[in-house]
Short mmCIF file of C-alpha atoms in Angstrom, two decimals:
data_model
loop_
_atom_site.label_atom_id
_atom_site.label_comp_id
_atom_site.label_asym_id
_atom_site.label_seq_id
_atom_site.Cartn_x
_atom_site.Cartn_y
_atom_site.Cartn_z
CA MET A 13 -6.80 -8.04 0.39
CA LYS A 14 -4.82 -5.47 2.31
CA SER A 15 -6.44 -2.04 2.55
CA ILE A 16 -5.04 0.50 0.09
CA ARG A 17 -4.94 3.22 2.75
CA ASN A 18 -1.19 2.72 3.18
CA LEU A 19 -0.73 2.58 -0.58
CA ILE A 20 -2.44 5.91 -1.12
CA ILE A 21 -0.31 7.41 1.63
CA VAL A 22 2.64 6.52 -0.59
CA ALA A 23 0.94 7.30 -3.88
CA ILE A 24 -0.14 10.78 -2.84
CA THR A 25 2.54 12.00 -0.48
CA VAL A 26 5.43 10.49 -2.35
CA THR A 27 4.46 12.61 -5.32
CA ILE A 28 4.21 15.75 -3.22
CA ILE A 29 7.64 14.66 -2.06
CA GLY A 30 6.41 11.96 0.12
CA THR A 31 7.18 10.41 3.38
CA SER A 32 4.90 8.43 5.62
CA ILE A 33 4.07 11.30 7.95
CA PHE A 34 0.76 11.91 6.19
CA PHE A 35 -2.30 10.15 7.49
CA VAL A 36 -6.01 10.19 6.73
CA ASN A 37 -7.93 11.21 9.82
CA SER A 38 -11.33 9.79 8.94
CA ASN A 39 -12.63 10.37 12.45
CA SER A 40 -12.43 14.15 12.16
CA THR A 41 -12.96 14.79 8.46
CA ARG A 42 -15.66 13.50 6.17
CA ALA A 43 -14.67 11.83 2.91
CA THR A 44 -16.43 14.54 0.91
CA ASP A 45 -14.40 17.21 2.69
CA GLU A 46 -11.18 15.30 2.08
CA SER A 47 -12.02 14.94 -1.61
CA ALA A 48 -12.55 18.69 -1.87
CA VAL A 49 -9.25 19.31 -0.09
CA PHE A 50 -7.36 17.07 -2.50
CA GLU A 51 -9.01 18.58 -5.56
CA ASP A 52 -8.02 22.03 -4.29
CA LEU A 53 -4.49 20.78 -3.66
CA GLY A 54 -4.35 19.36 -7.18
CA ARG A 55 -5.38 22.70 -8.66
CA TYR A 56 -2.73 24.46 -6.59
CA ILE A 57 -0.01 22.04 -7.74
CA LYS A 58 -1.14 22.48 -11.34
CA SER A 59 -0.94 26.26 -11.05
CA LEU A 60 2.61 26.03 -9.71
CA LYS A 61 3.68 23.65 -12.42
CA GLU A 62 2.22 25.88 -15.12
CA ASP A 63 4.41 28.67 -13.80
CA GLU A 64 7.30 26.36 -12.93
CA LYS A 65 9.90 27.85 -15.23
CA GLU A 66 9.49 31.32 -13.75
CA LYS A 67 9.41 30.07 -10.17
CA ARG A 68 12.51 27.93 -10.59
CA ASN A 69 14.39 31.00 -11.68
CA LEU A 70 13.64 32.49 -8.28
CA THR A 71 15.20 29.71 -6.24
CA ASN A 72 18.15 27.35 -6.20
CA GLU A 73 18.54 24.01 -7.88
CA ILE A 74 19.15 21.82 -4.85
CA LEU A 75 15.91 22.72 -3.02
CA ASP A 76 12.61 22.84 -4.87
CA LYS A 77 10.61 25.91 -3.90
CA ASN A 78 7.47 24.62 -5.62
CA GLN A 79 7.51 21.47 -3.54
CA TYR A 80 8.06 23.55 -0.41
CA LEU A 81 4.99 25.67 -1.22
CA ILE A 82 2.94 22.56 -2.00
CA LEU A 83 3.84 20.99 1.33
CA ILE A 84 2.90 24.13 3.22
CA LYS A 85 -0.54 24.16 1.61
CA PHE A 86 -0.88 20.40 2.11
CA TYR A 87 -0.31 20.63 5.86
CA GLN A 88 -2.53 23.67 6.27
CA ASN A 89 -5.34 21.96 4.34
CA ASN A 90 -5.16 18.78 6.40
CA GLU A 91 -4.51 20.38 9.78
CA PRO A 92 -6.78 23.45 10.00
CA THR A 93 -5.43 24.40 13.43
CA MET A 94 -1.84 24.50 12.17
CA THR A 95 -0.37 27.97 11.83
CA THR A 96 1.47 29.09 8.72
CA ASP A 97 4.75 29.17 10.63
CA GLU A 98 4.21 25.61 11.87
CA ALA A 99 3.39 24.41 8.36
CA LYS A 100 6.50 26.12 7.01
CA GLU A 101 8.69 24.53 9.68
CA ILE A 102 7.41 21.03 8.98
CA ALA A 103 7.58 21.51 5.21
CA LEU A 104 11.14 22.80 5.38
CA ALA A 105 12.25 19.88 7.56
CA GLN A 106 10.68 17.45 5.12
CA ILE A 107 12.27 19.05 2.06
CA ILE A 108 15.67 19.03 3.76
CA GLU A 109 15.41 15.39 4.86
CA GLU A 110 14.28 14.08 1.50
CA THR A 111 16.81 16.09 -0.49
CA ALA A 112 19.61 15.01 1.86
CA ILE A 113 18.64 11.35 1.40
CA LYS A 114 18.59 11.62 -2.38
CA GLU A 115 21.90 13.46 -2.49
CA LYS A 116 23.53 10.81 -0.28
CA ALA A 117 22.20 8.07 -2.53
CA LYS A 118 23.74 9.85 -5.52
CA GLU A 119 27.04 10.18 -3.65
CA LEU A 120 27.11 6.43 -3.02
CA SER A 121 26.00 5.64 -6.57
CA ILE A 122 22.83 3.90 -5.41
CA PHE A 123 20.31 6.46 -6.61
CA PRO A 124 17.51 4.55 -8.36
CA SER A 125 17.56 4.24 -12.13
CA GLN A 126 14.61 5.24 -14.26
CA GLU A 127 13.90 1.54 -14.81
CA GLU A 128 13.75 0.90 -11.05
CA VAL A 129 11.41 3.82 -10.51
CA THR A 130 9.14 2.77 -13.37
CA ALA A 131 8.96 -0.79 -12.05
CA ARG A 132 8.00 0.44 -8.58
CA VAL A 133 5.33 2.76 -9.93
CA GLN A 134 3.82 -0.05 -11.98
CA GLU A 135 3.84 -2.33 -8.94
CA GLU A 136 2.12 0.22 -6.71
CA ARG A 137 -0.41 1.14 -9.37
CA PHE A 138 -1.32 -2.53 -9.81
CA LYS A 139 -1.82 -2.94 -6.06
CA PHE A 140 -3.92 0.19 -5.90
CA GLU A 141 -6.13 -0.59 -8.84
CA ASN A 142 -6.66 -4.22 -7.78
CA ALA A 143 -7.46 -3.58 -4.14
CA ASN A 144 -10.86 -4.49 -2.73
CA ASP A 145 -13.13 -1.57 -3.63
CA GLU A 146 -15.79 -2.81 -1.21
CA ASP A 147 -13.62 -1.76 1.72
CA PRO A 148 -14.85 1.67 2.99
CA ASP A 149 -11.27 2.88 3.46
CA ASN A 150 -10.41 1.89 -0.09
CA LYS A 151 -13.44 3.68 -1.50
CA GLN A 152 -12.56 6.79 0.47
CA VAL A 153 -8.98 7.01 -0.72
CA GLN A 154 -10.01 6.21 -4.28
CA GLU A 155 -12.27 9.25 -4.14
CA MET A 156 -9.43 11.33 -2.74
CA LEU A 157 -7.04 10.23 -5.48
CA ASN A 158 -9.65 10.87 -8.16
CA SER A 159 -10.13 14.35 -6.72
CA LEU A 160 -6.38 14.99 -6.73
CA MET A 161 -6.17 13.90 -10.39
CA LYS A 162 -9.17 16.08 -11.25
CA GLY A 163 -7.48 19.09 -9.68
CA LEU A 164 -4.25 18.28 -11.51
CA GLY A 165 -6.14 17.95 -14.79
CA MET A 166 -4.71 14.46 -15.31
CA ASN A 167 -6.14 11.06 -16.15
CA ALA A 168 -4.85 7.91 -14.41
CA ASP A 169 -2.19 7.17 -17.03
CA GLU A 170 -0.83 10.71 -16.84
CA TYR A 171 -0.87 10.68 -13.04
CA TRP A 172 0.97 7.38 -12.67
CA GLY A 173 3.16 7.87 -15.72
CA SER A 174 4.39 11.44 -15.37
CA TYR A 175 3.47 12.72 -11.92
CA VAL A 176 4.15 9.87 -9.53
CA PRO A 177 7.65 8.66 -10.58
CA THR A 178 9.69 11.58 -9.20
CA GLY A 179 8.47 10.93 -5.68
CA TYR A 180 9.62 7.33 -5.74
CA GLU A 181 13.19 8.50 -6.24
CA PHE A 182 13.19 9.43 -2.57
CA THR A 183 11.41 6.28 -1.40
CA ILE A 184 13.78 3.93 -3.20
CA SER A 185 16.84 5.99 -2.27
CA GLN A 186 15.90 5.70 1.40
CA GLU A 187 15.33 1.96 1.12
CA LYS A 188 18.72 1.47 -0.54
CA LEU A 189 20.54 3.62 2.00
CA TYR A 190 18.88 1.73 4.83
CA GLU A 191 20.09 -1.57 3.40
CA GLU A 192 23.57 -0.18 2.82
CA VAL A 193 24.14 1.17 6.33
CA THR A 194 22.55 -1.80 8.13
CA LYS A 195 23.82 -4.69 6.00
CA GLU A 196 26.15 -5.95 8.74
CA ILE A 197 23.42 -5.87 11.43
CA THR A 198 20.84 -8.62 11.95
CA GLU A 199 18.71 -7.36 14.88
CA VAL A 200 15.86 -5.12 13.72
CA ASP A 201 16.01 -2.62 16.58
CA GLN A 202 19.74 -2.21 16.09
CA LYS A 203 19.21 -1.75 12.37
CA ASN A 204 16.71 1.01 13.01
CA GLU A 205 18.92 2.68 15.59
CA LYS A 206 21.87 2.63 13.19
CA TRP A 207 19.74 3.99 10.37
CA ASN A 208 18.30 6.82 12.44
CA THR A 209 21.79 7.85 13.52
CA GLU A 210 23.12 7.80 9.97
CA LYS A 211 20.10 9.65 8.63
CA GLU A 212 20.59 12.44 11.15
CA ASN A 213 24.23 12.63 10.08
CA TYR A 214 23.20 12.98 6.44
CA ILE A 215 20.74 15.72 7.31
CA GLY A 216 23.23 17.53 9.54
CA LYS A 217 25.93 17.55 6.87
CA PHE A 218 23.44 18.65 4.24
CA LYS A 219 22.39 21.59 6.41
CA GLU A 220 26.01 22.63 6.81
CA VAL A 221 26.79 22.48 3.09
CA TYR A 222 23.58 24.13 1.95
CA LYS A 223 22.91 26.53 4.81
CA ASP A 224 22.65 29.52 2.46
CA GLU A 225 20.19 27.77 0.15
CA ILE A 226 18.09 26.64 3.13
CA SER A 227 18.05 30.17 4.51
CA GLU A 228 17.00 31.52 1.11
CA LEU A 229 14.12 29.07 0.85
CA LYS A 230 13.04 29.65 4.43
CA ASN A 231 12.98 33.43 4.10
CA ASN A 232 11.58 33.62 0.59
#
């Protein structure tokens, strides 16, 4: 069966507000170290969520400051040579892109329903839990996910049922937008070129409309 490495990339990063830019660098970091990193990240996320009401009062509704802080810590934990400013820049770009995609999906009335998100989560959980646990990569990422859940103070049902779904709103929104803007194109390279152009347009317009909110988050 297919390795679950790609699945955990989705399962973990999509819940942190995930895209596929995260990777597990097993050549430079031992599994035990990675597990400790993810447990620490889970504890950090839990601490933010416990204080979420207060923190949300300090920021705007369109951009999630907690997620921004989580991403900064995530990148710093996984790239020790990355400076704080570099982590902030990458995290801000990711927050902007993902929020712009979701807002565009809402505008076009193709934002995923709760039923769609739930179905996707169940599908991905089934794949994850039924993957070959004899594969070294699978065992490694299982340990990492268990560590993340431990840090979050969640069991598997809580993780997949209440923590994961929000992240899939972005994933499914992006998939639907891709299909919408490329539906008249048959050649894959042309599809991707069209999508990349449209995505940059979405992001550019979002930055124009929400420049004050972006500046607030960046300078907070």
